[in-house]
Amino acid sequence: MFPFRPIPDRGDGIKAFPSLGLISLCFPEKCPFCRKLLKTPSPERSRLCPDCEGDIRWIQSPFCPRCGRPYPPGNSSHLCSDCLQDKPYFEQGRAVGIYRGVLADALQRFKYHGDISLAGVLGSLWKRISLNGNSFEAVIPVPLHRARLRQRGFNQSLLLGKSLGKMHKIRVLSDALQRIRNTVPQVDLGLSERARNVRGAFAVSRPKEIRDKDLILVDDVFTTGATVNECAKVLKRSGARSVFVLTLARTGVE
């Protein structure tokens, strides 16, 4: 048995707790993505190791000012062909990084394998996106159908939306938007099939809470944009003033 020793008093009535270095020695900090030990202690328990940080392809300008589609360096920011051909219902869309490498692996573990311990570090990546001084009144997570929610046990978009809401002090409306039809997974469908699959799948359950509001619609991955565009359409037709789409990752661009 180790002898119990009380935490010493500094003399001002405040206990002197162990240093960060001692805590890290007893409970070594690991990268939440690759699980490797981090070399230096940090008060941020959700920070990534340099290898994982460097593996993520962060989305930066230039990109489409409407949907956020990134362009190769040296290009100017201009509307992409998709937005010119078919203007989306949302005002702007932005994503943190490209859906590849460690970011894609982490999102798959989080979403499909129930590793909700990753919710915190994934949510902390929202700091990479600037809201450009815009004032938003609510965060709307893309909802799951109740059957899918029972199967998965959690809504990944809601957990990510809560992180965003806490970061920017914006309230999260978890059930103002509902999925009223249980669609097949979008991952199995082509471009045109995705839009048909989600058509009529969403409804606003509490229109008073979104009417004349500037909203942030949150999802985990932007692929073709069919899901978030359908959600934005329903929100706008129910009275929302504007819809800004945020996702952690974006596929289909390299």
PDB file of N, CA and C in Angstrom, residues 37-95:
ATOM      1  N   LEU A  37       2.089   7.967 -29.084  1.00  0.00           N
ATOM      2  CA  LEU A  37       2.377   8.862 -27.967  1.00  0.00           C
ATOM      3  C   LEU A  37       2.887  10.198 -28.482  1.00  0.00           C
ATOM      4  N   LEU A  38       2.390  11.276 -27.892  1.00  0.00           N
ATOM      5  CA  LEU A  38       2.865  12.607 -28.245  1.00  0.00           C
ATOM      6  C   LEU A  38       4.115  12.925 -27.427  1.00  0.00           C
ATOM      7  N   LYS A  39       5.064  13.571 -28.047  1.00  0.00           N
ATOM      8  CA  LYS A  39       6.360  13.795 -27.411  1.00  0.00           C
ATOM      9  C   LYS A  39       6.312  14.879 -26.336  1.00  0.00           C
ATOM     10  N   THR A  40       5.487  15.896 -26.552  1.00  0.00           N
ATOM     11  CA  THR A  40       5.443  17.004 -25.602  1.00  0.00           C
ATOM     12  C   THR A  40       4.049  17.127 -25.014  1.00  0.00           C
ATOM     13  N   PRO A  41       3.955  17.384 -23.699  1.00  0.00           N
ATOM     14  CA  PRO A  41       2.638  17.526 -23.074  1.00  0.00           C
ATOM     15  C   PRO A  41       1.942  18.799 -23.512  1.00  0.00           C
ATOM     16  N   SER A  42       0.621  18.783 -23.445  1.00  0.00           N
ATOM     17  CA  SER A  42      -0.166  19.940 -23.842  1.00  0.00           C
ATOM     18  C   SER A  42      -1.476  19.943 -23.078  1.00  0.00           C
ATOM     19  N   PRO A  43      -1.998  21.130 -22.716  1.00  0.00           N
ATOM     20  CA  PRO A  43      -3.313  21.182 -22.074  1.00  0.00           C
ATOM     21  C   PRO A  43      -4.435  20.787 -23.017  1.00  0.00           C
ATOM     22  N   GLU A  44      -4.151  20.788 -24.346  1.00  0.00           N
ATOM     23  CA  GLU A  44      -5.155  20.370 -25.324  1.00  0.00           C
ATOM     24  C   GLU A  44      -5.075  18.860 -25.486  1.00  0.00           C
ATOM     25  N   ARG A  45      -5.971  18.136 -24.826  1.00  0.00           N
ATOM     26  CA  ARG A  45      -5.924  16.681 -24.880  1.00  0.00           C
ATOM     27  C   ARG A  45      -6.419  16.135 -26.221  1.00  0.00           C
ATOM     28  N   SER A  46      -6.897  17.000 -27.099  1.00  0.00           N
ATOM     29  CA  SER A  46      -7.428  16.526 -28.379  1.00  0.00           C
ATOM     30  C   SER A  46      -6.543  16.913 -29.563  1.00  0.00           C
ATOM     31  N   ARG A  47      -5.327  17.384 -29.296  1.00  0.00           N
ATOM     32  CA  ARG A  47      -4.479  17.802 -30.409  1.00  0.00           C
ATOM     33  C   ARG A  47      -3.921  16.602 -31.166  1.00  0.00           C
ATOM     34  N   LEU A  48      -3.602  16.817 -32.429  1.00  0.00           N
ATOM     35  CA  LEU A  48      -3.073  15.762 -33.286  1.00  0.00           C
ATOM     36  C   LEU A  48      -1.554  15.771 -33.267  1.00  0.00           C
ATOM     37  N   CYS A  49      -0.974  14.613 -33.607  1.00  0.00           N
ATOM     38  CA  CYS A  49       0.478  14.549 -33.746  1.00  0.00           C
ATOM     39  C   CYS A  49       0.875  15.244 -35.049  1.00  0.00           C
ATOM     40  N   PRO A  50       2.138  15.638 -35.207  1.00  0.00           N
ATOM     41  CA  PRO A  50       2.563  16.337 -36.420  1.00  0.00           C
ATOM     42  C   PRO A  50       2.307  15.539 -37.693  1.00  0.00           C
ATOM     43  N   ASP A  51       2.458  14.204 -37.635  1.00  0.00           N
ATOM     44  CA  ASP A  51       2.232  13.385 -38.837  1.00  0.00           C
ATOM     45  C   ASP A  51       0.776  13.445 -39.286  1.00  0.00           C
ATOM     46  N   CYS A  52      -0.162  13.308 -38.342  1.00  0.00           N
ATOM     47  CA  CYS A  52      -1.582  13.354 -38.701  1.00  0.00           C
ATOM     48  C   CYS A  52      -1.988  14.756 -39.123  1.00  0.00           C
ATOM     49  N   GLU A  53      -1.469  15.755 -38.411  1.00  0.00           N
ATOM     50  CA  GLU A  53      -1.757  17.148 -38.771  1.00  0.00           C
ATOM     51  C   GLU A  53      -1.287  17.433 -40.194  1.00  0.00           C
ATOM     52  N   GLY A  54      -0.088  16.924 -40.528  1.00  0.00           N
ATOM     53  CA  GLY A  54       0.465  17.174 -41.848  1.00  0.00           C
ATOM     54  C   GLY A  54      -0.194  16.358 -42.946  1.00  0.00           C
ATOM     55  N   ASP A  55      -0.866  15.263 -42.581  1.00  0.00           N
ATOM     56  CA  ASP A  55      -1.513  14.420 -43.580  1.00  0.00           C
ATOM     57  C   ASP A  55      -2.819  15.022 -44.086  1.00  0.00           C
ATOM     58  N   ILE A  56      -3.448  15.866 -43.271  1.00  0.00           N
ATOM     59  CA  ILE A  56      -4.741  16.431 -43.670  1.00  0.00           C
ATOM     60  C   ILE A  56      -4.536  17.516 -44.713  1.00  0.00           C
ATOM     61  N   ARG A  57      -5.269  17.410 -45.802  1.00  0.00           N
ATOM     62  CA  ARG A  57      -5.235  18.441 -46.836  1.00  0.00           C
ATOM     63  C   ARG A  57      -6.322  19.458 -46.514  1.00  0.00           C
ATOM     64  N   TRP A  58      -5.918  20.535 -45.846  1.00  0.00           N
ATOM     65  CA  TRP A  58      -6.857  21.571 -45.447  1.00  0.00           C
ATOM     66  C   TRP A  58      -7.330  22.337 -46.673  1.00  0.00           C
ATOM     67  N   ILE A  59      -8.612  22.669 -46.705  1.00  0.00           N
ATOM     68  CA  ILE A  59      -9.160  23.411 -47.840  1.00  0.00           C
ATOM     69  C   ILE A  59      -8.983  24.906 -47.600  1.00  0.00           C
ATOM     70  N   GLN A  60      -8.258  25.530 -48.509  1.00  0.00           N
ATOM     71  CA  GLN A  60      -7.999  26.970 -48.442  1.00  0.00           C
ATOM     72  C   GLN A  60      -8.286  27.587 -49.801  1.00  0.00           C
ATOM     73  N   SER A  61      -8.352  28.912 -49.842  1.00  0.00           N
ATOM     74  CA  SER A  61      -8.554  29.618 -51.100  1.00  0.00           C
ATOM     75  C   SER A  61      -7.420  29.260 -52.077  1.00  0.00           C
ATOM     76  N   PRO A  62      -7.745  29.111 -53.369  1.00  0.00           N
ATOM     77  CA  PRO A  62      -8.990  29.473 -54.043  1.00  0.00           C
ATOM     78  C   PRO A  62     -10.034  28.352 -54.014  1.00  0.00           C
ATOM     79  N   PHE A  63     -11.308  28.755 -53.945  1.00  0.00           N
ATOM     80  CA  PHE A  63     -12.397  27.787 -54.042  1.00  0.00           C
ATOM     81  C   PHE A  63     -13.652  28.486 -54.557  1.00  0.00           C
ATOM     82  N   CYS A  64     -14.633  27.708 -54.929  1.00  0.00           N
ATOM     83  CA  CYS A  64     -15.901  28.260 -55.409  1.00  0.00           C
ATOM     84  C   CYS A  64     -16.546  29.043 -54.269  1.00  0.00           C
ATOM     85  N   PRO A  65     -16.878  30.312 -54.470  1.00  0.00           N
ATOM     86  CA  PRO A  65     -17.456  31.100 -53.385  1.00  0.00           C
ATOM     87  C   PRO A  65     -18.862  30.648 -52.981  1.00  0.00           C
ATOM     88  N   ARG A  66     -19.467  29.779 -53.778  1.00  0.00           N
ATOM     89  CA  ARG A  66     -20.811  29.300 -53.435  1.00  0.00           C
ATOM     90  C   ARG A  66     -20.746  27.975 -52.669  1.00  0.00           C
ATOM     91  N   CYS A  67     -20.234  26.930 -53.302  1.00  0.00           N
ATOM     92  CA  CYS A  67     -20.259  25.600 -52.667  1.00  0.00           C
ATOM     93  C   CYS A  67     -18.967  25.256 -51.944  1.00  0.00           C
ATOM     94  N   GLY A  68     -17.891  26.038 -52.181  1.00  0.00           N
ATOM     95  CA  GLY A  68     -16.629  25.776 -51.505  1.00  0.00           C
ATOM     96  C   GLY A  68     -15.736  24.772 -52.190  1.00  0.00           C
ATOM     97  N   ARG A  69     -16.068  24.377 -53.406  1.00  0.00           N
ATOM     98  CA  ARG A  69     -15.221  23.424 -54.125  1.00  0.00           C
ATOM     99  C   ARG A  69     -13.820  24.010 -54.316  1.00  0.00           C
ATOM    100  N   PRO A  70     -12.770  23.308 -53.853  1.00  0.00           N
ATOM    101  CA  PRO A  70     -11.420  23.877 -53.946  1.00  0.00           C
ATOM    102  C   PRO A  70     -10.837  23.771 -55.350  1.00  0.00           C
ATOM    103  N   TYR A  71     -10.001  24.744 -55.690  1.00  0.00           N
ATOM    104  CA  TYR A  71      -9.293  24.759 -56.968  1.00  0.00           C
ATOM    105  C   TYR A  71      -7.794  24.592 -56.730  1.00  0.00           C
ATOM    106  N   PRO A  72      -7.061  24.145 -57.742  1.00  0.00           N
ATOM    107  CA  PRO A  72      -5.600  24.050 -57.593  1.00  0.00           C
ATOM    108  C   PRO A  72      -4.995  25.426 -57.341  1.00  0.00           C
ATOM    109  N   PRO A  73      -3.864  25.475 -56.624  1.00  0.00           N
ATOM    110  CA  PRO A  73      -3.195  26.760 -56.377  1.00  0.00           C
ATOM    111  C   PRO A  73      -2.912  27.494 -57.685  1.00  0.00           C
ATOM    112  N   GLY A  74      -3.023  28.801 -57.648  1.00  0.00           N
ATOM    113  CA  GLY A  74      -2.775  29.611 -58.835  1.00  0.00           C
ATOM    114  C   GLY A  74      -4.042  30.019 -59.557  1.00  0.00           C
ATOM    115  N   ASN A  75      -5.153  29.339 -59.257  1.00  0.00           N
ATOM    116  CA  ASN A  75      -6.427  29.711 -59.845  1.00  0.00           C
ATOM    117  C   ASN A  75      -7.051  30.846 -59.043  1.00  0.00           C
ATOM    118  N   SER A  76      -8.053  31.466 -59.620  1.00  0.00           N
ATOM    119  CA  SER A  76      -8.818  32.487 -58.897  1.00  0.00           C
ATOM    120  C   SER A  76     -10.087  31.847 -58.347  1.00  0.00           C
ATOM    121  N   SER A  77     -10.673  32.486 -57.338  1.00  0.00           N
ATOM    122  CA  SER A  77     -11.938  31.998 -56.791  1.00  0.00           C
ATOM    123  C   SER A  77     -13.074  32.428 -57.726  1.00  0.00           C
ATOM    124  N   HIS A  78     -13.805  31.451 -58.255  1.00  0.00           N
ATOM    125  CA  HIS A  78     -14.910  31.727 -59.169  1.00  0.00           C
ATOM    126  C   HIS A  78     -15.952  30.629 -59.025  1.00  0.00           C
ATOM    127  N   LEU A  79     -17.161  30.891 -59.466  1.00  0.00           N
ATOM    128  CA  LEU A  79     -18.217  29.889 -59.386  1.00  0.00           C
ATOM    129  C   LEU A  79     -17.839  28.669 -60.210  1.00  0.00           C
ATOM    130  N   CYS A  80     -18.038  27.491 -59.635  1.00  0.00           N
ATOM    131  CA  CYS A  80     -17.740  26.250 -60.356  1.00  0.00           C
ATOM    132  C   CYS A  80     -18.859  25.972 -61.369  1.00  0.00           C
ATOM    133  N   SER A  81     -18.615  25.036 -62.273  1.00  0.00           N
ATOM    134  CA  SER A  81     -19.593  24.724 -63.321  1.00  0.00           C
ATOM    135  C   SER A  81     -20.904  24.200 -62.744  1.00  0.00           C
ATOM    136  N   ASP A  82     -20.823  23.426 -61.631  1.00  0.00           N
ATOM    137  CA  ASP A  82     -22.046  22.898 -61.019  1.00  0.00           C
ATOM    138  C   ASP A  82     -22.930  24.024 -60.492  1.00  0.00           C
ATOM    139  N   CYS A  83     -22.327  25.004 -59.829  1.00  0.00           N
ATOM    140  CA  CYS A  83     -23.107  26.111 -59.274  1.00  0.00           C
ATOM    141  C   CYS A  83     -23.628  27.038 -60.365  1.00  0.00           C
ATOM    142  N   LEU A  84     -22.885  27.175 -61.468  1.00  0.00           N
ATOM    143  CA  LEU A  84     -23.367  27.972 -62.588  1.00  0.00           C
ATOM    144  C   LEU A  84     -24.550  27.299 -63.271  1.00  0.00           C
ATOM    145  N   GLN A  85     -24.479  25.976 -63.362  1.00  0.00           N
ATOM    146  CA  GLN A  85     -25.529  25.227 -64.046  1.00  0.00           C
ATOM    147  C   GLN A  85     -26.783  25.074 -63.187  1.00  0.00           C
ATOM    148  N   ASP A  86     -26.591  24.852 -61.900  1.00  0.00           N
ATOM    149  CA  ASP A  86     -27.728  24.601 -61.019  1.00  0.00           C
ATOM    150  C   ASP A  86     -27.441  25.235 -59.657  1.00  0.00           C
ATOM    151  N   LYS A  87     -27.881  26.458 -59.481  1.00  0.00           N
ATOM    152  CA  LYS A  87     -27.589  27.211 -58.262  1.00  0.00           C
ATOM    153  C   LYS A  87     -28.143  26.497 -57.035  1.00  0.00           C
ATOM    154  N   PRO A  88     -27.316  26.231 -56.030  1.00  0.00           N
ATOM    155  CA  PRO A  88     -27.806  25.536 -54.839  1.00  0.00           C
ATOM    156  C   PRO A  88     -28.708  26.436 -53.997  1.00  0.00           C
ATOM    157  N   TYR A  89     -29.486  25.811 -53.117  1.00  0.00           N
ATOM    158  CA  TYR A  89     -30.399  26.558 -52.256  1.00  0.00           C
ATOM    159  C   TYR A  89     -29.661  27.230 -51.097  1.00  0.00           C
ATOM    160  N   PHE A  90     -28.509  26.688 -50.709  1.00  0.00           N
ATOM    161  CA  PHE A  90     -27.755  27.311 -49.621  1.00  0.00           C
ATOM    162  C   PHE A  90     -26.908  28.458 -50.154  1.00  0.00           C
ATOM    163  N   GLU A  91     -26.655  29.437 -49.279  1.00  0.00           N
ATOM    164  CA  GLU A  91     -25.886  30.619 -49.676  1.00  0.00           C
ATOM    165  C   GLU A  91     -24.415  30.295 -49.886  1.00  0.00           C
ATOM    166  N   GLN A  92     -23.835  29.546 -48.952  1.00  0.00           N
ATOM    167  CA  GLN A  92     -22.427  29.181 -49.055  1.00  0.00           C
ATOM    168  C   GLN A  92     -22.201  27.818 -48.422  1.00  0.00           C
ATOM    169  N   GLY A  93     -21.189  27.114 -48.922  1.00  0.00           N
ATOM    170  CA  GLY A  93     -20.773  25.846 -48.340  1.00  0.00           C
ATOM    171  C   GLY A  93     -19.270  25.855 -48.126  1.00  0.00           C
ATOM    172  N   ARG A  94     -18.836  25.344 -46.969  1.00  0.00           N
ATOM    173  CA  ARG A  94     -17.414  25.263 -46.674  1.00  0.00           C
ATOM    174  C   ARG A  94     -17.109  23.915 -46.019  1.00  0.00           C
ATOM    175  N   ALA A  95     -15.925  23.384 -46.287  1.00  0.00           N
ATOM    176  CA  ALA A  95     -15.474  22.141 -45.663  1.00  0.00           C
ATOM    177  C   ALA A  95     -14.083  22.366 -45.100  1.00  0.00           C
TER     178      ALA A  95
END
